[in-house]
Tab-separated table of C-alpha atoms in Angstrom:
chain	number	residue	atom	x	y	z
C	1	MET	CA	129.411	123.212	54.070
C	2	GLU	CA	130.857	119.746	54.638
C	3	LYS	CA	128.635	119.276	57.712
C	4	ASP	CA	125.553	120.209	55.686
C	5	LEU	CA	126.477	117.618	53.068
C	6	GLU	CA	126.797	114.958	55.788
C	7	ARG	CA	123.337	115.809	57.107
C	8	LEU	CA	121.881	115.780	53.598
C	9	LYS	CA	123.445	112.410	52.846
C	10	ALA	CA	122.111	110.901	56.086
C	11	LEU	CA	118.640	112.297	55.386
C	12	ARG	CA	118.595	110.946	51.825
C	13	THR	CA	119.586	107.483	53.059
C	14	ILE	CA	116.384	107.014	55.094
C	15	ALA	CA	114.376	104.210	53.546
C	16	PRO	CA	110.763	104.839	52.430
C	17	MET	CA	108.015	104.066	54.940
C	18	ASN	CA	106.778	100.978	53.054
C	19	GLU	CA	110.277	99.502	53.085
C	20	ILE	CA	110.523	99.913	56.861
C	21	LEU	CA	107.029	98.414	57.305
C	22	ASP	CA	108.094	95.370	55.259
C	23	HIS	CA	111.062	94.698	57.543
C	24	PRO	CA	110.404	91.290	59.246
C	25	GLU	CA	110.744	92.649	62.802
C	26	VAL	CA	108.392	95.547	62.055
C	27	ALA	CA	105.856	93.296	60.336
C	28	ALA	CA	105.800	91.118	63.473
C	29	LEU	CA	105.057	94.208	65.590
C	30	ALA	CA	101.995	94.946	63.453
C	31	GLU	CA	100.393	91.795	64.836
C	32	ARG	CA	100.924	93.085	68.363
C	33	ILE	CA	99.810	96.699	68.165
C	34	GLY	CA	98.000	97.084	64.836
C	35	LYS	CA	99.077	98.785	61.616
C	36	ALA	CA	97.622	102.206	62.442
C	37	VAL	CA	99.514	102.602	65.733
C	38	LEU	CA	102.616	101.097	64.171
C	39	GLY	CA	102.522	103.573	61.292
C	40	GLU	CA	102.098	106.532	63.668
C	41	THR	CA	104.982	105.355	65.838
C	42	ILE	CA	107.319	104.837	62.873
C	43	THR	CA	106.501	108.356	61.693
C	44	GLN	CA	107.436	109.688	65.149
C	45	VAL	CA	110.684	107.692	65.115
C	46	ILE	CA	111.661	109.038	61.675
C	47	ASP	CA	110.768	112.607	62.705
C	48	ASP	CA	112.883	112.257	65.854
C	49	TYR	CA	115.736	110.853	63.763
C	50	ARG	CA	115.570	113.789	61.355
C	51	LYS	CA	115.574	116.289	64.245
C	52	GLN	CA	118.596	114.559	65.759
C	53	LEU	CA	120.457	114.740	62.439
C	54	LEU	CA	119.716	118.460	62.140
C	55	GLY	CA	120.565	119.261	65.733
C	56	ASP	CA	123.563	117.041	66.432
C	57	LYS	CA	126.539	117.478	64.102
C	58	SER	CA	128.526	114.517	65.444
C	59	PHE	CA	125.502	112.229	65.125
C	60	ALA	CA	124.926	113.398	61.542
C	61	ALA	CA	128.583	112.761	60.740
C	62	SER	CA	128.443	109.213	62.092
C	63	MET	CA	125.167	108.365	60.334
C	64	SER	CA	126.328	109.797	56.969
C	65	HIS	CA	128.655	106.812	56.610
C	66	GLN	CA	125.889	104.286	57.254
C	67	SER	CA	124.213	102.359	54.467
C	68	ARG	CA	120.464	102.441	53.858
C	69	GLN	CA	120.157	98.973	55.393
C	70	GLU	CA	122.134	100.017	58.472
C	71	ILE	CA	120.000	103.115	58.973
C	72	THR	CA	116.880	100.991	58.619
C	73	LEU	CA	118.179	98.663	61.342
C	74	HIS	CA	118.857	101.726	63.522
C	75	LEU	CA	115.295	102.993	63.001
C	76	VAL	CA	113.823	99.547	63.703
C	77	GLN	CA	115.708	99.402	66.995
C	78	GLU	CA	114.542	102.922	67.860
C	79	LEU	CA	110.989	101.810	67.072
C	80	LYS	CA	111.260	98.783	69.363
C	81	ASP	CA	112.754	100.906	72.151
C	82	LYS	CA	109.947	103.459	71.816
C	83	LEU	CA	107.271	100.762	71.986
C	84	ASP	CA	108.969	99.156	74.999
C	85	ALA	CA	109.043	102.554	76.727
C	86	GLN	CA	105.325	102.987	76.033
C	87	ASP	CA	104.629	99.513	77.444
C	88	SER	CA	106.589	100.318	80.595
C	89	THR	CA	104.127	103.105	81.436
C	90	CYS	CA	101.157	100.732	81.380
C	91	LEU	CA	99.632	99.201	84.491
C	92	LYS	CA	101.357	95.887	85.105
C	93	LYS	CA	101.957	93.171	87.656
C	94	LEU	CA	105.043	93.511	89.820
C	95	ILE	CA	106.645	91.802	92.796
C	96	ASN	CA	106.630	93.623	96.125
C	97	ALA	CA	109.816	92.831	98.040
C	98	THR	CA	109.657	95.937	100.259
C	99	GLY	CA	107.986	94.352	103.287
C	100	ILE	CA	105.276	97.064	103.202
C	101	VAL	CA	102.040	95.098	103.138
C	102	LEU	CA	99.603	97.844	102.040
C	103	HIS	CA	102.000	99.796	99.840
C	104	THR	CA	99.931	102.668	98.414
C	105	ASN	CA	102.194	103.148	95.381
C	106	LEU	CA	102.002	99.431	94.597
C	107	GLY	CA	98.201	99.156	94.690
C	108	ARG	CA	97.698	98.475	98.415
C	109	ALA	CA	95.919	95.199	99.280
C	110	PRO	CA	96.362	92.251	96.906
C	111	LEU	CA	93.068	90.430	96.413
C	112	PRO	CA	92.268	86.871	97.502
C	113	ASP	CA	91.767	84.192	94.850
C	114	SER	CA	88.000	84.135	95.395
C	115	ALA	CA	87.767	87.867	94.596
C	116	ILE	CA	89.844	87.487	91.435
C	117	GLY	CA	87.658	84.566	90.382
C	118	LEU	CA	84.416	86.480	90.901
C	119	ILE	CA	85.764	89.504	89.011
C	120	GLN	CA	86.544	87.261	86.075
C	121	GLU	CA	83.162	85.525	86.285
C	122	VAL	CA	81.058	88.710	86.204
C	123	ASN	CA	83.193	90.247	83.439
C	124	GLU	CA	83.242	87.280	81.068
C	125	GLY	CA	79.722	88.097	79.945
C	126	TYR	CA	76.743	89.935	81.339
C	127	SER	CA	75.717	90.177	84.988
C	128	ASN	CA	72.748	91.167	87.146
C	129	LEU	CA	74.457	94.409	88.212
C	130	GLU	CA	71.215	96.406	88.090
C	131	PHE	CA	68.694	93.682	87.300
C	132	ASP	CA	66.319	92.084	89.804
C	133	LEU	CA	66.200	88.377	88.992
C	134	GLU	CA	63.047	87.837	91.070
C	135	THR	CA	60.870	90.511	89.466
C	136	GLY	CA	62.577	90.885	86.112
C	137	ASN	CA	62.655	94.636	86.649
C	138	ARG	CA	65.480	97.111	87.061
C	139	GLY	CA	67.394	96.537	90.298
C	140	SER	CA	70.001	98.373	92.367
C	141	ARG	CA	73.711	97.684	92.513
C	142	HIS	CA	73.532	98.390	96.267
C	143	THR	CA	71.585	95.183	96.902
C	144	HIS	CA	74.562	92.930	96.110
C	145	ILE	CA	76.748	94.256	98.895
C	146	GLU	CA	74.530	95.887	101.506
C	147	PRO	CA	73.308	92.679	103.244
C	148	LEU	CA	76.895	91.483	103.770
C	149	ILE	CA	78.059	94.801	105.222
C	150	THR	CA	75.118	95.099	107.599
C	151	ARG	CA	75.508	91.492	108.745
C	152	LEU	CA	79.203	91.896	109.464
C	153	THR	CA	79.078	95.354	111.059
C	154	GLY	CA	75.680	95.484	112.762
C	155	ALA	CA	74.712	98.624	110.819
C	156	GLU	CA	71.113	99.173	109.738
C	157	SER	CA	72.095	99.997	106.163
C	158	ALA	CA	75.133	100.511	103.933
C	159	MET	CA	76.311	101.559	100.508
C	160	VAL	CA	79.615	101.638	98.628
C	161	VAL	CA	81.338	104.317	96.543
C	162	ASN	CA	84.624	104.397	94.680
C	163	ASN	CA	86.895	105.351	97.618
C	164	ASN	CA	86.787	106.579	101.197
C	165	ALA	CA	87.354	110.244	100.312
C	166	ALA	CA	84.210	110.006	98.177
C	167	ALA	CA	82.395	108.339	101.083
C	168	VAL	CA	83.215	111.255	103.410
C	169	PHE	CA	82.411	113.809	100.722
C	170	ILE	CA	78.986	112.498	99.712
C	171	SER	CA	77.956	111.855	103.328
C	172	LEU	CA	78.697	115.436	104.365
C	173	ASN	CA	77.300	116.886	101.149
C	174	THR	CA	74.021	115.074	101.788
C	175	LEU	CA	73.662	115.626	105.512
C	176	ALA	CA	75.474	118.893	106.245
C	177	LYS	CA	75.538	121.050	103.106
C	178	GLN	CA	75.554	124.770	103.979
C	179	ARG	CA	75.769	123.822	107.642
C	180	ASP	CA	78.553	123.364	110.190
C	181	VAL	CA	80.724	120.309	110.725
C	182	ILE	CA	82.673	120.259	113.993
C	183	ILE	CA	86.023	118.444	114.106
C	184	SER	CA	88.972	118.346	116.494
C	185	ARG	CA	92.132	120.184	115.427
C	186	GLY	CA	94.091	117.019	116.103
C	187	GLN	CA	92.058	115.056	113.534
C	188	GLN	CA	92.477	117.220	110.432
C	189	VAL	CA	94.450	114.560	108.623
C	190	GLU	CA	95.996	114.543	105.182
C	191	ILE	CA	94.812	111.339	103.577
C	192	GLY	CA	97.559	111.152	100.965
C	193	GLY	CA	98.406	112.804	97.673
C	194	SER	CA	97.640	116.183	99.329
C	195	PHE	CA	93.966	115.286	99.907
C	196	ARG	CA	93.081	116.788	103.254
C	197	ILE	CA	90.008	116.428	105.464
C	198	PRO	CA	89.462	120.237	105.626
C	199	ASP	CA	89.490	120.383	101.812
C	200	ILE	CA	86.986	117.536	101.517
C	201	ILE	CA	84.698	119.192	104.056
C	202	ALA	CA	84.867	122.496	102.171
C	203	SER	CA	84.292	120.815	98.796
C	204	SER	CA	81.211	119.074	100.152
C	205	GLY	CA	79.609	122.462	100.751
C	206	CYS	CA	79.968	122.502	104.527
C	207	THR	CA	81.607	124.900	106.948
C	208	MET	CA	84.280	123.333	109.141
C	209	LEU	CA	84.545	124.432	112.755
C	210	GLU	CA	87.707	123.236	114.478
C	211	VAL	CA	87.739	122.764	118.225
C	212	GLY	CA	90.320	121.968	120.869
C	213	THR	CA	94.054	121.971	120.260
C	214	THR	CA	96.403	119.780	118.281
C	215	ASN	CA	97.098	117.478	121.220
C	216	LYS	CA	94.014	117.930	123.429
C	217	THR	CA	90.308	118.156	122.661
C	218	LYS	CA	87.612	117.767	125.311
C	219	ARG	CA	83.880	117.101	125.223
C	220	ASP	CA	83.198	120.638	126.402
C	221	ASP	CA	85.028	121.994	123.335
C	222	TYR	CA	82.433	120.326	121.112
C	223	ALA	CA	79.518	121.348	123.340
C	224	LYS	CA	80.463	125.033	123.300
C	225	ALA	CA	80.804	125.061	119.496
C	226	ILE	CA	77.375	123.541	118.755
C	227	THR	CA	74.780	125.975	117.398
C	228	GLU	CA	71.481	125.676	115.544
C	229	ASN	CA	73.488	125.463	112.322
C	230	THR	CA	75.546	122.455	113.447
C	231	ALA	CA	74.785	119.323	111.431
C	232	VAL	CA	77.562	116.831	112.219
C	233	LEU	CA	80.147	116.072	114.887
C	234	LEU	CA	82.900	114.457	112.806
C	235	LYS	CA	85.452	112.139	114.408
C	236	VAL	CA	88.376	111.121	112.204
C	237	HIS	CA	90.475	108.129	113.202
C	238	THR	CA	94.126	109.100	112.814
C	239	SER	CA	95.055	105.840	111.139
C	240	ASN	CA	98.112	107.219	109.330
C	241	TYR	CA	99.839	108.919	112.299
C	242	LYS	CA	99.843	108.987	116.076
C	243	ILE	CA	100.042	111.829	118.583
C	244	SER	CA	101.569	110.651	121.845
C	245	GLY	CA	102.460	112.214	125.169
C	246	PHE	CA	100.273	114.895	126.727
C	247	THR	CA	97.133	114.123	124.719
C	248	GLU	CA	93.386	113.754	125.084
C	249	GLU	CA	90.556	113.057	122.668
C	250	VAL	CA	86.847	112.582	123.188
C	251	PRO	CA	85.690	108.944	123.102
C	252	LEU	CA	83.053	108.111	120.516
C	253	GLN	CA	80.506	107.228	123.209
C	254	ASP	CA	80.801	110.742	124.708
C	255	LEU	CA	80.263	112.327	121.304
C	256	VAL	CA	77.235	110.112	120.693
C	257	GLU	CA	75.757	111.116	124.022
C	258	LEU	CA	76.378	114.793	123.241
C	259	GLY	CA	74.889	114.381	119.783
C	260	LYS	CA	71.690	112.948	121.212
C	261	ILE	CA	71.347	115.785	123.711
C	262	LYS	CA	71.938	118.450	121.035
C	263	ASN	CA	70.154	116.589	118.212
C	264	VAL	CA	73.303	116.529	116.079
C	265	LEU	CA	74.551	113.628	113.958
C	266	VAL	CA	77.796	111.841	114.867
C	267	MET	CA	79.924	110.470	112.055
C	268	GLU	CA	83.266	108.678	112.282
C	269	ASP	CA	85.703	108.349	109.409
C	270	LEU	CA	87.494	105.156	110.363
C	271	GLY	CA	89.787	105.264	107.351
C	272	SER	CA	91.655	101.967	107.500
C	273	GLY	CA	88.447	99.933	107.744
C	274	CYS	CA	89.320	97.067	110.051
C	275	LEU	CA	86.799	94.230	110.425
C	276	TYR	CA	89.145	91.790	112.162
C	277	ASP	CA	90.354	92.010	115.770
C	278	LEU	CA	94.090	92.472	115.178
C	279	THR	CA	94.943	91.584	118.774
C	280	ARG	CA	94.181	87.980	117.768
C	281	ILE	CA	97.332	88.002	115.639
C	282	GLY	CA	99.513	89.819	118.152
C	283	LEU	CA	99.080	93.354	116.841
C	284	PRO	CA	97.912	96.418	118.806
C	285	HIS	CA	94.192	97.041	119.017
C	286	GLU	CA	92.767	98.906	116.044
C	287	PRO	CA	89.173	100.176	116.236
C	288	THR	CA	86.870	97.995	114.162
C	289	VAL	CA	83.812	99.040	112.190
C	290	GLN	CA	81.716	96.789	114.443
C	291	GLU	CA	82.905	98.699	117.517
C	292	VAL	CA	82.061	102.073	115.983
C	293	ILE	CA	78.555	100.958	115.033
C	294	ALA	CA	78.026	99.384	118.473
C	295	GLY	CA	79.276	102.651	120.004
C	296	GLY	CA	76.287	104.456	118.519
C	297	ALA	CA	77.741	106.413	115.599
C	298	ASP	CA	75.086	107.479	113.123
C	299	LEU	CA	77.486	106.895	110.222
C	300	VAL	CA	80.899	105.351	109.707
C	301	THR	CA	83.014	105.523	106.558
C	302	PHE	CA	86.058	103.394	105.717
C	303	SER	CA	88.305	102.106	102.924
C	304	GLY	CA	88.177	98.709	101.280
C	305	ASP	CA	91.820	98.381	100.227
C	306	LYS	CA	93.558	98.880	103.567
C	307	LEU	CA	93.170	96.612	106.610
C	308	LEU	CA	89.994	95.161	105.118
C	309	GLY	CA	92.165	93.588	102.419
C	310	GLY	CA	89.826	94.234	99.495
C	311	PRO	CA	89.538	96.504	96.439
C	312	GLN	CA	89.738	100.296	96.350
C	313	ILE	CA	86.290	101.209	97.562
C	314	GLY	CA	84.632	103.439	100.156
C	315	VAL	CA	81.976	102.060	102.467
C	316	ILE	CA	79.280	104.095	104.222
C	317	ALA	CA	77.439	102.227	106.988
C	318	GLY	CA	74.972	103.361	109.626
C	319	LYS	CA	71.380	104.473	110.125
C	320	LYS	CA	69.010	103.517	107.312
C	321	THR	CA	67.290	106.900	107.122
C	322	LEU	CA	70.650	108.579	106.521
C	323	ILE	CA	71.917	106.017	104.012
C	324	ASP	CA	68.659	106.312	102.044
C	325	LYS	CA	69.214	110.064	101.732
C	326	ILE	CA	72.804	109.579	100.570
C	327	LYS	CA	71.717	107.051	97.943
C	328	LYS	CA	69.431	109.709	96.432
C	329	ASN	CA	72.173	112.341	96.203
C	330	PRO	CA	72.950	113.080	92.506
C	331	PHE	CA	76.642	112.667	93.358
C	332	ALA	CA	75.934	108.978	94.118
C	333	ARG	CA	76.022	108.239	90.403
C	334	ILE	CA	79.323	110.079	89.992
C	335	VAL	CA	81.083	108.137	92.749
C	336	ARG	CA	79.413	104.759	92.298
C	337	CYS	CA	81.379	101.513	91.981
C	338	ASP	CA	81.583	99.318	88.925
C	339	LYS	CA	80.794	95.595	88.797
C	340	SER	CA	84.437	94.552	89.258
C	341	SER	CA	84.800	96.454	92.546
C	342	ILE	CA	81.463	95.196	93.830
C	343	ALA	CA	82.364	91.617	92.898
C	344	ALA	CA	85.749	91.851	94.608
C	345	LEU	CA	84.322	93.341	97.807
C	346	THR	CA	81.532	90.752	97.852
C	347	ALA	CA	84.035	87.909	97.731
C	348	VAL	CA	86.225	89.470	100.430
C	349	LEU	CA	83.298	90.121	102.784
C	350	LYS	CA	82.070	86.545	102.381
C	351	LEU	CA	85.413	85.388	103.746
C	352	TYR	CA	84.850	87.513	106.859
C	353	LEU	CA	81.758	85.469	107.685
C	354	ASN	CA	84.319	82.936	108.939
C	355	PRO	CA	87.145	84.916	110.633
C	356	GLU	CA	89.626	82.031	110.467
C	357	LYS	CA	88.958	81.670	106.750
C	358	ALA	CA	89.468	85.420	106.332
C	359	LEU	CA	92.834	85.229	108.092
C	360	ALA	CA	93.976	82.321	105.941
C	361	GLN	CA	92.747	83.553	102.549
C	362	ILE	CA	92.919	87.365	102.594
C	363	PRO	CA	96.546	88.117	101.620
C	364	ALA	CA	96.886	91.370	103.586
C	365	LEU	CA	95.669	89.799	106.836
C	366	ASN	CA	97.755	86.716	106.259
C	367	MET	CA	100.932	88.749	105.683
C	368	LEU	CA	100.309	90.873	108.771
C	369	ALA	CA	99.888	87.703	110.835
C	370	LEU	CA	103.166	86.047	109.782
C	371	LYS	CA	105.517	85.290	112.676
C	372	GLU	CA	109.309	85.376	112.661
C	373	VAL	CA	109.558	81.595	112.475
C	374	ASP	CA	107.342	81.552	109.359
C	375	LEU	CA	109.342	84.331	107.776
C	376	LEU	CA	112.647	82.607	108.527
C	377	LEU	CA	111.485	79.440	106.764
C	378	ARG	CA	110.367	81.506	103.797
C	379	ALA	CA	113.669	83.407	103.668
C	380	GLU	CA	115.667	80.162	103.860
C	381	GLU	CA	113.737	78.740	100.909
C	382	LEU	CA	114.306	81.864	98.786
C	383	GLU	CA	118.003	81.864	99.709
C	384	ARG	CA	118.260	78.165	98.782
C	385	GLN	CA	116.721	78.722	95.346
C	386	LEU	CA	118.913	81.748	94.656
C	387	GLN	CA	122.033	79.952	95.875
C	388	THR	CA	121.326	76.951	93.641
C	389	ALA	CA	120.865	79.162	90.589
C	390	LEU	CA	123.557	81.791	91.160
C	391	GLY	CA	126.248	80.051	93.186
C	392	LYS	CA	129.224	82.278	93.986
C	393	ARG	CA	128.173	84.965	91.480
C	394	CYS	CA	126.034	86.550	94.192
C	395	GLN	CA	126.674	86.867	97.907
C	396	MET	CA	123.577	86.530	100.074
C	397	GLU	CA	122.517	86.231	103.672
C	398	ILE	CA	119.339	86.315	105.750
C	399	VAL	CA	118.982	89.470	107.819
C	400	ASP	CA	116.530	90.891	110.356
C	401	VAL	CA	114.395	93.789	109.112
C	402	ASP	CA	111.439	95.916	110.145
C	403	ASP	CA	108.339	95.509	108.007
C	404	GLU	CA	105.309	97.825	107.981
C	405	ALA	CA	101.556	97.654	107.454
C	406	GLY	CA	101.666	100.741	105.202
C	407	GLY	CA	98.727	102.319	103.394
C	408	GLY	CA	98.040	104.762	106.213
C	409	SER	CA	97.457	101.945	108.699
C	410	LEU	CA	99.126	101.067	112.026
C	411	PRO	CA	101.615	103.961	111.714
C	412	ASP	CA	103.496	103.266	114.956
C	413	VAL	CA	103.791	99.500	114.477
C	414	LEU	CA	106.983	97.870	113.192
C	415	LEU	CA	106.688	94.195	112.278
C	416	LYS	CA	109.731	92.015	112.885
C	417	GLY	CA	110.646	90.535	109.540
C	418	LYS	CA	113.273	88.681	107.532
C	419	ALA	CA	114.943	89.514	104.249
C	420	VAL	CA	117.480	87.993	101.900
C	421	SER	CA	120.272	90.508	101.227
C	422	LEU	CA	122.032	90.437	97.853
C	423	THR	CA	125.502	91.690	96.870
C	424	ILE	CA	127.073	91.275	93.440
C	425	ASP	CA	130.732	92.097	92.802
C	426	GLY	CA	131.090	94.895	90.262
C	427	LEU	CA	127.438	95.893	90.499
C	428	SER	CA	126.333	98.559	92.938
C	429	ALA	CA	123.214	98.131	95.018
C	430	ASN	CA	121.615	101.120	93.277
C	431	ARG	CA	122.316	99.641	89.845
C	432	LEU	CA	120.941	96.229	90.868
C	433	GLN	CA	117.805	97.899	92.233
C	434	ASP	CA	117.380	99.752	88.917
C	435	LEU	CA	117.796	96.557	86.893
C	436	LEU	CA	115.246	94.699	89.022
C	437	ARG	CA	112.782	97.542	88.551
C	438	GLN	CA	113.258	97.524	84.751
C	439	GLU	CA	112.430	93.837	84.278
C	440	PRO	CA	109.253	92.789	82.368
C	441	ILE	CA	107.814	91.855	85.778
C	442	PRO	CA	109.525	94.446	87.980
C	443	ILE	CA	110.816	93.528	91.434
C	444	ILE	CA	110.538	96.447	93.857
C	445	CYS	CA	112.990	96.229	96.749
C	446	ARG	CA	114.826	98.243	99.390
C	447	ILE	CA	118.488	99.123	99.875
C	448	VAL	CA	120.022	99.055	103.354
C	449	LYS	CA	123.765	99.504	103.986
C	450	ASP	CA	124.616	99.158	100.273
C	451	LYS	CA	122.797	95.828	99.986
C	452	VAL	CA	119.610	95.013	98.106
C	453	LEU	CA	117.041	93.456	100.438
C	454	LEU	CA	114.204	91.155	99.437
C	455	ASN	CA	111.759	91.301	102.359
C	456	VAL	CA	109.913	88.002	102.328
C	457	ARG	CA	106.760	89.075	104.228
C	458	THR	CA	105.282	90.529	101.036
C	459	LEU	CA	106.512	87.720	98.778
C	460	SER	CA	104.662	84.513	98.039
C	461	GLU	CA	106.628	81.314	97.490
C	462	LYS	CA	105.172	80.981	93.991
C	463	GLU	CA	107.133	84.160	93.125
C	464	PHE	CA	110.495	82.678	94.161
C	465	PRO	CA	111.225	80.946	90.798
C	466	LEU	CA	110.543	84.196	88.931
C	467	ILE	CA	112.822	86.140	91.280
C	468	THR	CA	115.507	83.507	90.738
C	469	GLN	CA	115.154	83.623	86.934
C	470	THR	CA	115.302	87.429	87.007
C	471	MET	CA	118.500	87.364	89.063
C	472	GLN	CA	120.002	84.811	86.662
C	473	SER	CA	119.313	87.105	83.692
C	474	ILE	CA	120.976	90.018	85.518
C	475	VAL	CA	124.011	88.145	86.842
C	476	GLY	CA	124.491	86.108	83.669
């Protein structure tokens, strides 16, 4: 009986809605999120509070002794916490201190300044997305990007869709629906997030025929599998893993030759979409789109946000007769790109017209190209700024680390990197990592041997002051 009276007293002490809305802190929130959303959220907070009173005897007992003003302050704080939690689920900028350049979970390739500028320019007002300025008639969004792709790759024609999985899907759906697609067993990759090449082939309305074995596939395996119902020989570049040892795969040129003899199309899914010769920056050779086109493939598909260093986009390049058919597929409207993606890719591809400019201004390429001496200088500068701000409250040192390309690219390549390790007395590495992740601009880092590491390859020097300020707020 006494417990019921405590609950009843706590319930009766809740202030009316209008009184809570008039609270100065709540009134200020109305400017930020609007009265309608604010009212709905307060209602949720009060409902949650009532449920807690009814379900938790000790909580009800403690709140029964609170005044109306104190309960109002409690509800206001609950409201602010709820709104902060909602904000934390929104897409936001963060700092990548993991050393993984194309981190899929962190949005893969950061865009160059020119791409960000063009996105802003075409979104500030209207644009000629589907308007022909010469004729004054309706135009095509393909015309903005196709000339750049064909010039850079040597392809006859090209188009873009919203990602590379869509590029593979619509290509096969157009050219091989209800027909056979032959692929090596060793190339049935999982792209990520459980999206698998066999599933995409099946969804596109084709029948997949697998040939060879996991580690060895020969030209004769393809030749024996070709029938009158074969539409495409599909080669998939295993950009997110490597099979080594006793292996064999059929070179593109051999498949092209076989395709011509049998009158079957040859398509390569290049995945990572490299346009730059990575051996120029000391990395292993990665097949480029130019090489695939020069090798005679009828079609090549690739991503925009991996080694290309652009936005999430899928590119289809190759023979004009085939691209024209794909453009007319009803699915083309479903998977088409918006003006922001087209603007970003346009700006990135323009940089590739001058390879040295691309290396200097495309962040992903620039980060991949950084040498140990560059990284050491960067790490020393971050350590200096942190040391100046934190002094003896934080122990730090520069350590050697292994960085990665990430994003399903260069899977067997470890990049020699540098990191600043952080240790704070009385604060575990796991707790420090959590606190850094919960900041308004989160800092995502790694833990190695109970120390938080800030890998400098994926940090820009303009982020150092923010990292320092964040550490100051944590350390106190």
